[in-house]
PDB file of C-alpha atoms in Angstrom:
ATOM      1  CA  GLU Q1430     100.354  98.810 -18.010  1.00  0.00           C
ATOM      2  CA  ALA Q1431      99.668 100.612 -14.741  1.00  0.00           C
ATOM      3  CA  GLN Q1432      99.517  98.059 -11.985  1.00  0.00           C
ATOM      4  CA  VAL Q1433     100.241  96.986  -8.444  1.00  0.00           C
ATOM      5  CA  THR Q1434     101.970  93.645  -8.125  1.00  0.00           C
ATOM      6  CA  GLN Q1435     102.295  91.423  -5.091  1.00  0.00           C
ATOM      7  CA  ASN Q1436     104.405  88.352  -4.453  1.00  0.00           C
ATOM      8  CA  PRO Q1437     103.835  85.660  -3.580  1.00  0.00           C
ATOM      9  CA  ARG Q1438     100.158  85.218  -4.433  1.00  0.00           C
ATOM     10  CA  TYR Q1439      99.821  82.221  -2.154  1.00  0.00           C
ATOM     11  CA  LEU Q1440     101.905  81.270   0.854  1.00  0.00           C
ATOM     12  CA  ILE Q1441     101.637  78.557   3.475  1.00  0.00           C
ATOM     13  CA  THR Q1442     104.049  78.837   6.358  1.00  0.00           C
ATOM     14  CA  VAL Q1443     104.480  77.795   9.975  1.00  0.00           C
ATOM     15  CA  THR Q1444     104.249  79.786  13.164  1.00  0.00           C
ATOM     16  CA  GLY Q1445     107.327  81.864  13.879  1.00  0.00           C
ATOM     17  CA  LYS Q1446     108.976  81.666  10.478  1.00  0.00           C
ATOM     18  CA  LYS Q1447     109.699  85.181   9.259  1.00  0.00           C
ATOM     19  CA  LEU Q1448     108.243  86.115   5.899  1.00  0.00           C
ATOM     20  CA  THR Q1449     108.012  89.081   3.568  1.00  0.00           C
ATOM     21  CA  VAL Q1450     105.297  89.884   1.065  1.00  0.00           C
ATOM     22  CA  THR Q1451     106.492  92.250  -1.607  1.00  0.00           C
ATOM     23  CA  CYS Q1452     104.463  95.009  -3.225  1.00  0.00           C
ATOM     24  CA  SER Q1453     105.469  97.128  -6.176  1.00  0.00           C
ATOM     25  CA  GLN Q1454     103.678  99.805  -8.197  1.00  0.00           C
ATOM     26  CA  ASN Q1455     104.667 101.421 -11.481  1.00  0.00           C
ATOM     27  CA  MET Q1456     102.458 104.523 -11.286  1.00  0.00           C
ATOM     28  CA  ASN Q1457     104.851 106.742  -9.320  1.00  0.00           C
ATOM     29  CA  HIS Q1458     102.301 106.980  -6.514  1.00  0.00           C
ATOM     30  CA  GLU Q1459     103.305 108.560  -3.232  1.00  0.00           C
ATOM     31  CA  TYR Q1460     100.776 106.757  -1.068  1.00  0.00           C
ATOM     32  CA  MET Q1461     100.892 103.014  -0.461  1.00  0.00           C
ATOM     33  CA  SER Q1462      99.001 100.883   1.968  1.00  0.00           C
ATOM     34  CA  TRP Q1463      98.552  97.329   3.202  1.00  0.00           C
ATOM     35  CA  TYR Q1464      95.200  95.798   4.101  1.00  0.00           C
ATOM     36  CA  ARG Q1465      94.044  92.466   5.343  1.00  0.00           C
ATOM     37  CA  GLN Q1466      90.671  91.062   4.419  1.00  0.00           C
ATOM     38  CA  ASP Q1467      88.836  88.628   6.649  1.00  0.00           C
ATOM     39  CA  PRO Q1468      85.307  87.230   6.271  1.00  0.00           C
ATOM     40  CA  GLY Q1469      82.731  89.561   7.764  1.00  0.00           C
ATOM     41  CA  LEU Q1470      85.322  92.185   8.647  1.00  0.00           C
ATOM     42  CA  GLY Q1471      85.995  93.748   5.286  1.00  0.00           C
ATOM     43  CA  LEU Q1472      89.271  95.447   4.513  1.00  0.00           C
ATOM     44  CA  ARG Q1473      91.279  96.676   7.476  1.00  0.00           C
ATOM     45  CA  GLN Q1474      94.322  98.822   7.073  1.00  0.00           C
ATOM     46  CA  ILE Q1475      97.563  97.504   8.542  1.00  0.00           C
ATOM     47  CA  TYR Q1476     100.110 100.170   7.649  1.00  0.00           C
ATOM     48  CA  TYR Q1477     100.369 102.994   5.190  1.00  0.00           C
ATOM     49  CA  SER Q1478     103.090 105.177   3.763  1.00  0.00           C
ATOM     50  CA  MET Q1479     102.708 108.737   2.580  1.00  0.00           C
ATOM     51  CA  ASN Q1480     106.082 108.730   0.824  1.00  0.00           C
ATOM     52  CA  VAL Q1481     109.594 107.328   0.956  1.00  0.00           C
ATOM     53  CA  GLU Q1482     110.740 106.765   4.550  1.00  0.00           C
ATOM     54  CA  VAL Q1483     107.336 107.881   5.885  1.00  0.00           C
ATOM     55  CA  THR Q1484     105.186 105.117   7.333  1.00  0.00           C
ATOM     56  CA  ASP Q1485     102.434 104.979   9.928  1.00  0.00           C
ATOM     57  CA  LYS Q1486     100.170 102.476  11.615  1.00  0.00           C
ATOM     58  CA  GLY Q1487      96.714 101.730  10.355  1.00  0.00           C
ATOM     59  CA  ASP Q1488      93.935 100.061  12.294  1.00  0.00           C
ATOM     60  CA  VAL Q1489      95.551  96.642  12.854  1.00  0.00           C
ATOM     61  CA  PRO Q1490      99.366  97.012  12.882  1.00  0.00           C
ATOM     62  CA  GLU Q1491     100.222  94.497  15.613  1.00  0.00           C
ATOM     63  CA  GLY Q1492     102.533  91.744  14.382  1.00  0.00           C
ATOM     64  CA  TYR Q1493     103.491  93.527  11.162  1.00  0.00           C
ATOM     65  CA  LYS Q1494     106.303  95.726   9.958  1.00  0.00           C
ATOM     66  CA  VAL Q1495     106.777  97.707   6.771  1.00  0.00           C
ATOM     67  CA  SER Q1496     109.472  99.731   5.098  1.00  0.00           C
ATOM     68  CA  ARG Q1497     109.494 102.274   2.289  1.00  0.00           C
ATOM     69  CA  LYS Q1498     113.024 102.711   1.031  1.00  0.00           C
ATOM     70  CA  GLU Q1499     111.964 103.287  -2.543  1.00  0.00           C
ATOM     71  CA  LYS Q1500     108.874 104.949  -3.910  1.00  0.00           C
ATOM     72  CA  ARG Q1501     107.723 101.944  -5.909  1.00  0.00           C
ATOM     73  CA  ASN Q1502     108.142  99.240  -3.235  1.00  0.00           C
ATOM     74  CA  PHE Q1503     106.346  98.695   0.052  1.00  0.00           C
ATOM     75  CA  PRO Q1504     107.072  95.254   1.554  1.00  0.00           C
ATOM     76  CA  LEU Q1505     105.055  93.795   4.407  1.00  0.00           C
ATOM     77  CA  ILE Q1506     107.085  91.883   6.964  1.00  0.00           C
ATOM     78  CA  LEU Q1507     105.820  89.348   9.471  1.00  0.00           C
ATOM     79  CA  GLU Q1508     108.698  88.761  11.889  1.00  0.00           C
ATOM     80  CA  SER Q1509     107.010  85.916  13.755  1.00  0.00           C
ATOM     81  CA  PRO Q1510     103.770  84.908  12.040  1.00  0.00           C
ATOM     82  CA  SER Q1511     100.951  83.444  14.065  1.00  0.00           C
ATOM     83  CA  PRO Q1512      97.803  81.589  12.977  1.00  0.00           C
ATOM     84  CA  ASN Q1513      95.641  84.685  13.581  1.00  0.00           C
ATOM     85  CA  GLN Q1514      97.523  86.337  10.726  1.00  0.00           C
ATOM     86  CA  THR Q1515      96.064  83.856   8.288  1.00  0.00           C
ATOM     87  CA  SER Q1516      94.264  86.167   5.902  1.00  0.00           C
ATOM     88  CA  LEU Q1517      94.039  87.661   2.439  1.00  0.00           C
ATOM     89  CA  TYR Q1518      96.390  90.619   2.097  1.00  0.00           C
ATOM     90  CA  PHE Q1519      96.130  93.484  -0.358  1.00  0.00           C
ATOM     91  CA  CYS Q1520      98.584  96.187  -1.211  1.00  0.00           C
ATOM     92  CA  ALA Q1521      97.262  99.430  -2.662  1.00  0.00           C
ATOM     93  CA  SER Q1522      98.706 102.631  -4.044  1.00  0.00           C
ATOM     94  CA  SER Q1523      97.381 106.066  -4.914  1.00  0.00           C
ATOM     95  CA  ARG Q1524      98.506 109.585  -5.680  1.00  0.00           C
ATOM     96  CA  GLY Q1525      96.970 110.769  -2.431  1.00  0.00           C
ATOM     97  CA  THR Q1526      94.424 109.188  -0.128  1.00  0.00           C
ATOM     98  CA  ASP Q1527      91.806 109.244  -2.853  1.00  0.00           C
ATOM     99  CA  THR Q1528      91.263 106.410  -5.275  1.00  0.00           C
ATOM    100  CA  GLN Q1529      93.464 103.484  -4.387  1.00  0.00           C
ATOM    101  CA  TYR Q1530      94.576 100.883  -6.882  1.00  0.00           C
ATOM    102  CA  PHE Q1531      94.782  97.415  -5.431  1.00  0.00           C
ATOM    103  CA  GLY Q1532      97.073  94.516  -6.133  1.00  0.00           C
ATOM    104  CA  PRO Q1533      95.756  91.002  -6.826  1.00  0.00           C
ATOM    105  CA  GLY Q1534      96.120  89.852  -3.222  1.00  0.00           C
ATOM    106  CA  THR Q1535      98.263  87.393  -1.287  1.00  0.00           C
ATOM    107  CA  ARG Q1536      96.573  84.537   0.488  1.00  0.00           C
ATOM    108  CA  LEU Q1537      98.584  83.654   3.573  1.00  0.00           C
ATOM    109  CA  THR Q1538      98.056  80.602   5.739  1.00  0.00           C
ATOM    110  CA  VAL Q1539     100.003  80.267   8.980  1.00  0.00           C
ATOM    111  CA  LEU Q1540      99.933  76.787  10.477  1.00  0.00           C
TER     112      LEU Q1540
ATOM    113  CA  GLY V1279      83.537 103.319  17.635  1.00  0.00           C
ATOM    114  CA  GLU V1280      82.884 104.863  14.264  1.00  0.00           C
ATOM    115  CA  SER V1281      82.544 102.541  11.317  1.00  0.00           C
ATOM    116  CA  VAL V1282      81.295 102.221   7.787  1.00  0.00           C
ATOM    117  CA  GLY V1283      78.579  99.629   7.494  1.00  0.00           C
ATOM    118  CA  LEU V1284      76.227  98.115   4.966  1.00  0.00           C
ATOM    119  CA  HIS V1285      72.511  97.542   5.346  1.00  0.00           C
ATOM    120  CA  LEU V1286      72.425  94.133   3.657  1.00  0.00           C
ATOM    121  CA  PRO V1287      75.153  91.548   3.281  1.00  0.00           C
ATOM    122  CA  THR V1288      73.596  89.990   0.126  1.00  0.00           C
ATOM    123  CA  LEU V1289      71.494  91.237  -2.758  1.00  0.00           C
ATOM    124  CA  SER V1290      70.014  89.240  -5.638  1.00  0.00           C
ATOM    125  CA  VAL V1291      68.596  90.926  -8.729  1.00  0.00           C
ATOM    126  CA  GLN V1292      67.292  89.792 -12.093  1.00  0.00           C
ATOM    127  CA  GLU V1293      69.451  90.472 -15.097  1.00  0.00           C
ATOM    128  CA  GLY V1294      68.364  93.731 -16.658  1.00  0.00           C
ATOM    129  CA  ASP V1295      66.918  95.179 -13.468  1.00  0.00           C
ATOM    130  CA  ASN V1296      68.468  98.043 -11.561  1.00  0.00           C
ATOM    131  CA  SER V1297      70.459  97.339  -8.399  1.00  0.00           C
ATOM    132  CA  ILE V1298      70.753  99.543  -5.356  1.00  0.00           C
ATOM    133  CA  ILE V1299      73.424  98.883  -2.770  1.00  0.00           C
ATOM    134  CA  ASN V1300      73.338 100.895   0.421  1.00  0.00           C
ATOM    135  CA  CYS V1301      75.950 102.006   2.897  1.00  0.00           C
ATOM    136  CA  ALA V1302      75.738 103.892   6.189  1.00  0.00           C
ATOM    137  CA  TYR V1303      78.549 105.901   7.685  1.00  0.00           C
ATOM    138  CA  SER V1304      78.761 107.532  11.065  1.00  0.00           C
ATOM    139  CA  ASN V1305      81.541 110.103  10.843  1.00  0.00           C
ATOM    140  CA  SER V1306      80.199 113.451   9.722  1.00  0.00           C
ATOM    141  CA  ALA V1307      83.784 114.618   9.149  1.00  0.00           C
ATOM    142  CA  SER V1308      84.273 112.175   6.277  1.00  0.00           C
ATOM    143  CA  ASP V1309      84.848 114.163   3.110  1.00  0.00           C
ATOM    144  CA  TYR V1310      85.235 111.576   0.402  1.00  0.00           C
ATOM    145  CA  PHE V1311      83.557 108.283  -0.429  1.00  0.00           C
ATOM    146  CA  ILE V1312      84.377 105.518  -2.870  1.00  0.00           C
ATOM    147  CA  TRP V1313      82.646 102.431  -4.165  1.00  0.00           C
ATOM    148  CA  TYR V1314      84.737  99.406  -5.033  1.00  0.00           C
ATOM    149  CA  LYS V1315      83.854  96.164  -6.777  1.00  0.00           C
ATOM    150  CA  GLN V1316      85.627  92.947  -5.884  1.00  0.00           C
ATOM    151  CA  GLU V1317      85.256  89.895  -8.059  1.00  0.00           C
ATOM    152  CA  SER V1318      86.128  86.485  -6.744  1.00  0.00           C
ATOM    153  CA  GLY V1319      89.885  85.988  -6.506  1.00  0.00           C
ATOM    154  CA  LYS V1320      90.719  89.582  -7.398  1.00  0.00           C
ATOM    155  CA  GLY V1321      91.570  92.794  -5.648  1.00  0.00           C
ATOM    156  CA  PRO V1322      89.027  95.597  -5.204  1.00  0.00           C
ATOM    157  CA  GLN V1323      88.480  97.691  -8.300  1.00  0.00           C
ATOM    158  CA  PHE V1324      87.462 101.353  -8.243  1.00  0.00           C
ATOM    159  CA  ILE V1325      83.953 102.047  -9.550  1.00  0.00           C
ATOM    160  CA  ILE V1326      83.025 105.600  -8.668  1.00  0.00           C
ATOM    161  CA  ASP V1327      83.697 108.232  -6.028  1.00  0.00           C
ATOM    162  CA  ILE V1328      81.984 111.281  -4.609  1.00  0.00           C
ATOM    163  CA  ARG V1329      83.089 114.176  -2.468  1.00  0.00           C
ATOM    164  CA  SER V1330      81.068 115.436   0.450  1.00  0.00           C
ATOM    165  CA  ASN V1331      80.184 118.689  -1.331  1.00  0.00           C
ATOM    166  CA  MET V1332      78.172 116.691  -3.883  1.00  0.00           C
ATOM    167  CA  ASP V1333      74.871 114.814  -3.638  1.00  0.00           C
ATOM    168  CA  LYS V1334      75.059 112.749  -6.792  1.00  0.00           C
ATOM    169  CA  ARG V1335      77.586 111.581  -9.301  1.00  0.00           C
ATOM    170  CA  GLN V1336      77.057 109.476 -12.395  1.00  0.00           C
ATOM    171  CA  GLY V1337      79.340 107.150 -14.261  1.00  0.00           C
ATOM    172  CA  GLN V1338      78.772 104.573 -16.922  1.00  0.00           C
ATOM    173  CA  ARG V1339      75.685 102.638 -15.739  1.00  0.00           C
ATOM    174  CA  VAL V1340      76.461 103.585 -12.142  1.00  0.00           C
ATOM    175  CA  THR V1341      75.269 106.413  -9.946  1.00  0.00           C
ATOM    176  CA  VAL V1342      76.337 107.240  -6.416  1.00  0.00           C
ATOM    177  CA  LEU V1343      74.044 109.187  -4.133  1.00  0.00           C
ATOM    178  CA  LEU V1344      75.167 110.840  -0.930  1.00  0.00           C
ATOM    179  CA  ASN V1345      72.752 111.942   1.766  1.00  0.00           C
ATOM    180  CA  LYS V1346      74.759 113.737   4.410  1.00  0.00           C
ATOM    181  CA  THR V1347      71.702 114.434   6.555  1.00  0.00           C
ATOM    182  CA  VAL V1348      71.252 110.759   7.364  1.00  0.00           C
ATOM    183  CA  LYS V1349      74.847 109.741   6.600  1.00  0.00           C
ATOM    184  CA  HIS V1350      73.845 107.390   3.841  1.00  0.00           C
ATOM    185  CA  LEU V1351      75.541 106.408   0.621  1.00  0.00           C
ATOM    186  CA  SER V1352      74.109 104.318  -2.180  1.00  0.00           C
ATOM    187  CA  LEU V1353      75.318 102.787  -5.406  1.00  0.00           C
ATOM    188  CA  GLN V1354      72.841 102.323  -8.218  1.00  0.00           C
ATOM    189  CA  ILE V1355      73.676 100.017 -11.109  1.00  0.00           C
ATOM    190  CA  ALA V1356      71.454 100.327 -14.150  1.00  0.00           C
ATOM    191  CA  ALA V1357      70.497  97.326 -16.255  1.00  0.00           C
ATOM    192  CA  THR V1358      72.436  94.899 -14.100  1.00  0.00           C
ATOM    193  CA  GLN V1359      74.450  92.348 -16.037  1.00  0.00           C
ATOM    194  CA  PRO V1360      75.923  88.968 -15.055  1.00  0.00           C
ATOM    195  CA  GLY V1361      79.371  90.575 -14.995  1.00  0.00           C
ATOM    196  CA  ASP V1362      78.177  92.835 -12.183  1.00  0.00           C
ATOM    197  CA  SER V1363      78.035  89.891  -9.792  1.00  0.00           C
ATOM    198  CA  ALA V1364      80.641  90.676  -7.144  1.00  0.00           C
ATOM    199  CA  VAL V1365      81.116  92.061  -3.664  1.00  0.00           C
ATOM    200  CA  TYR V1366      80.690  95.814  -3.458  1.00  0.00           C
ATOM    201  CA  PHE V1367      82.422  97.903  -0.792  1.00  0.00           C
ATOM    202  CA  CYS V1368      81.925 101.460   0.210  1.00  0.00           C
ATOM    203  CA  ALA V1369      84.806 103.338   1.769  1.00  0.00           C
ATOM    204  CA  GLU V1370      85.009 106.663   3.526  1.00  0.00           C
ATOM    205  CA  ARG V1371      87.964 108.943   3.979  1.00  0.00           C
ATOM    206  CA  ARG V1372      88.257 110.459   7.407  1.00  0.00           C
ATOM    207  CA  PHE V1373      90.920 111.739   9.702  1.00  0.00           C
ATOM    208  CA  SER V1374      92.558 109.018  11.727  1.00  0.00           C
ATOM    209  CA  SER V1375      94.174 109.309  15.139  1.00  0.00           C
ATOM    210  CA  GLY V1376      97.312 110.272  13.267  1.00  0.00           C
ATOM    211  CA  SER V1377      97.170 113.354  11.088  1.00  0.00           C
ATOM    212  CA  ALA V1378      96.749 111.668   7.734  1.00  0.00           C
ATOM    213  CA  ARG V1379      93.366 110.903   6.321  1.00  0.00           C
ATOM    214  CA  GLN V1380      92.808 107.250   5.536  1.00  0.00           C
ATOM    215  CA  LEU V1381      90.185 105.130   3.890  1.00  0.00           C
ATOM    216  CA  THR V1382      87.966 102.922   6.029  1.00  0.00           C
ATOM    217  CA  PHE V1383      86.006 100.171   4.318  1.00  0.00           C
ATOM    218  CA  GLY V1384      82.660  98.601   4.990  1.00  0.00           C
ATOM    219  CA  SER V1385      82.292  94.823   5.156  1.00  0.00           C
ATOM    220  CA  GLY V1386      80.767  94.507   1.683  1.00  0.00           C
ATOM    221  CA  THR V1387      77.550  93.431  -0.049  1.00  0.00           C
ATOM    222  CA  GLN V1388      77.472  90.366  -2.276  1.00  0.00           C
ATOM    223  CA  LEU V1389      75.509  91.152  -5.441  1.00  0.00           C
ATOM    224  CA  THR V1390      74.218  88.153  -7.373  1.00  0.00           C
ATOM    225  CA  VAL V1391      72.673  88.645 -10.789  1.00  0.00           C
ATOM    226  CA  LEU V1392      70.056  86.028 -11.626  1.00  0.00           C
ATOM    227  CA  PRO V1393      69.442  84.959 -15.244  1.00  0.00           C
TER     228      PRO V1393
END
């Protein structure tokens, strides 16, 4: 089954404790992206990757890092999480920047 | 700044009626538009897309209309069903400050189907 998976689905952590949210897709897509979703603000792009070892900032990259060492994986790293990063995070993949397929989401709470 | 926006944050329709969800965009350079549906607790799901060289595109029970003159996009759902209750997002593809084109999403419209 073609899908985008994210782990964990739910995470509660404390300020400053490094964390990684994993994202994996099995569709051999070149393009992957991370979004955060906040009430009233819709989906905002954090980072995207056009292919292996090619990443670039989206609209709200501050406080986040990503890497793309393999085509199927695109982890999101929060080196020092802060409460304003409490949000619902989605990973997405696509063949180009057309239709994106989204993962189920990761709900992160930073205390 | 430029943004994709929605006319109404909520929309309630009777089961069986047609629904129309609207979206305004401001970047005339956008060349591709998508509608997504997001059910509670799930990720956005692709519904239908349209390129800027088209005015209308139809899918199964859904139609997207694009009016480039007034920069307006709409999603029409025929014979709305309870399973259509969700948040609907429009997204536009436009060139970002980098060279790659990215999708920018609107804030969403909550569609509620009444029995």
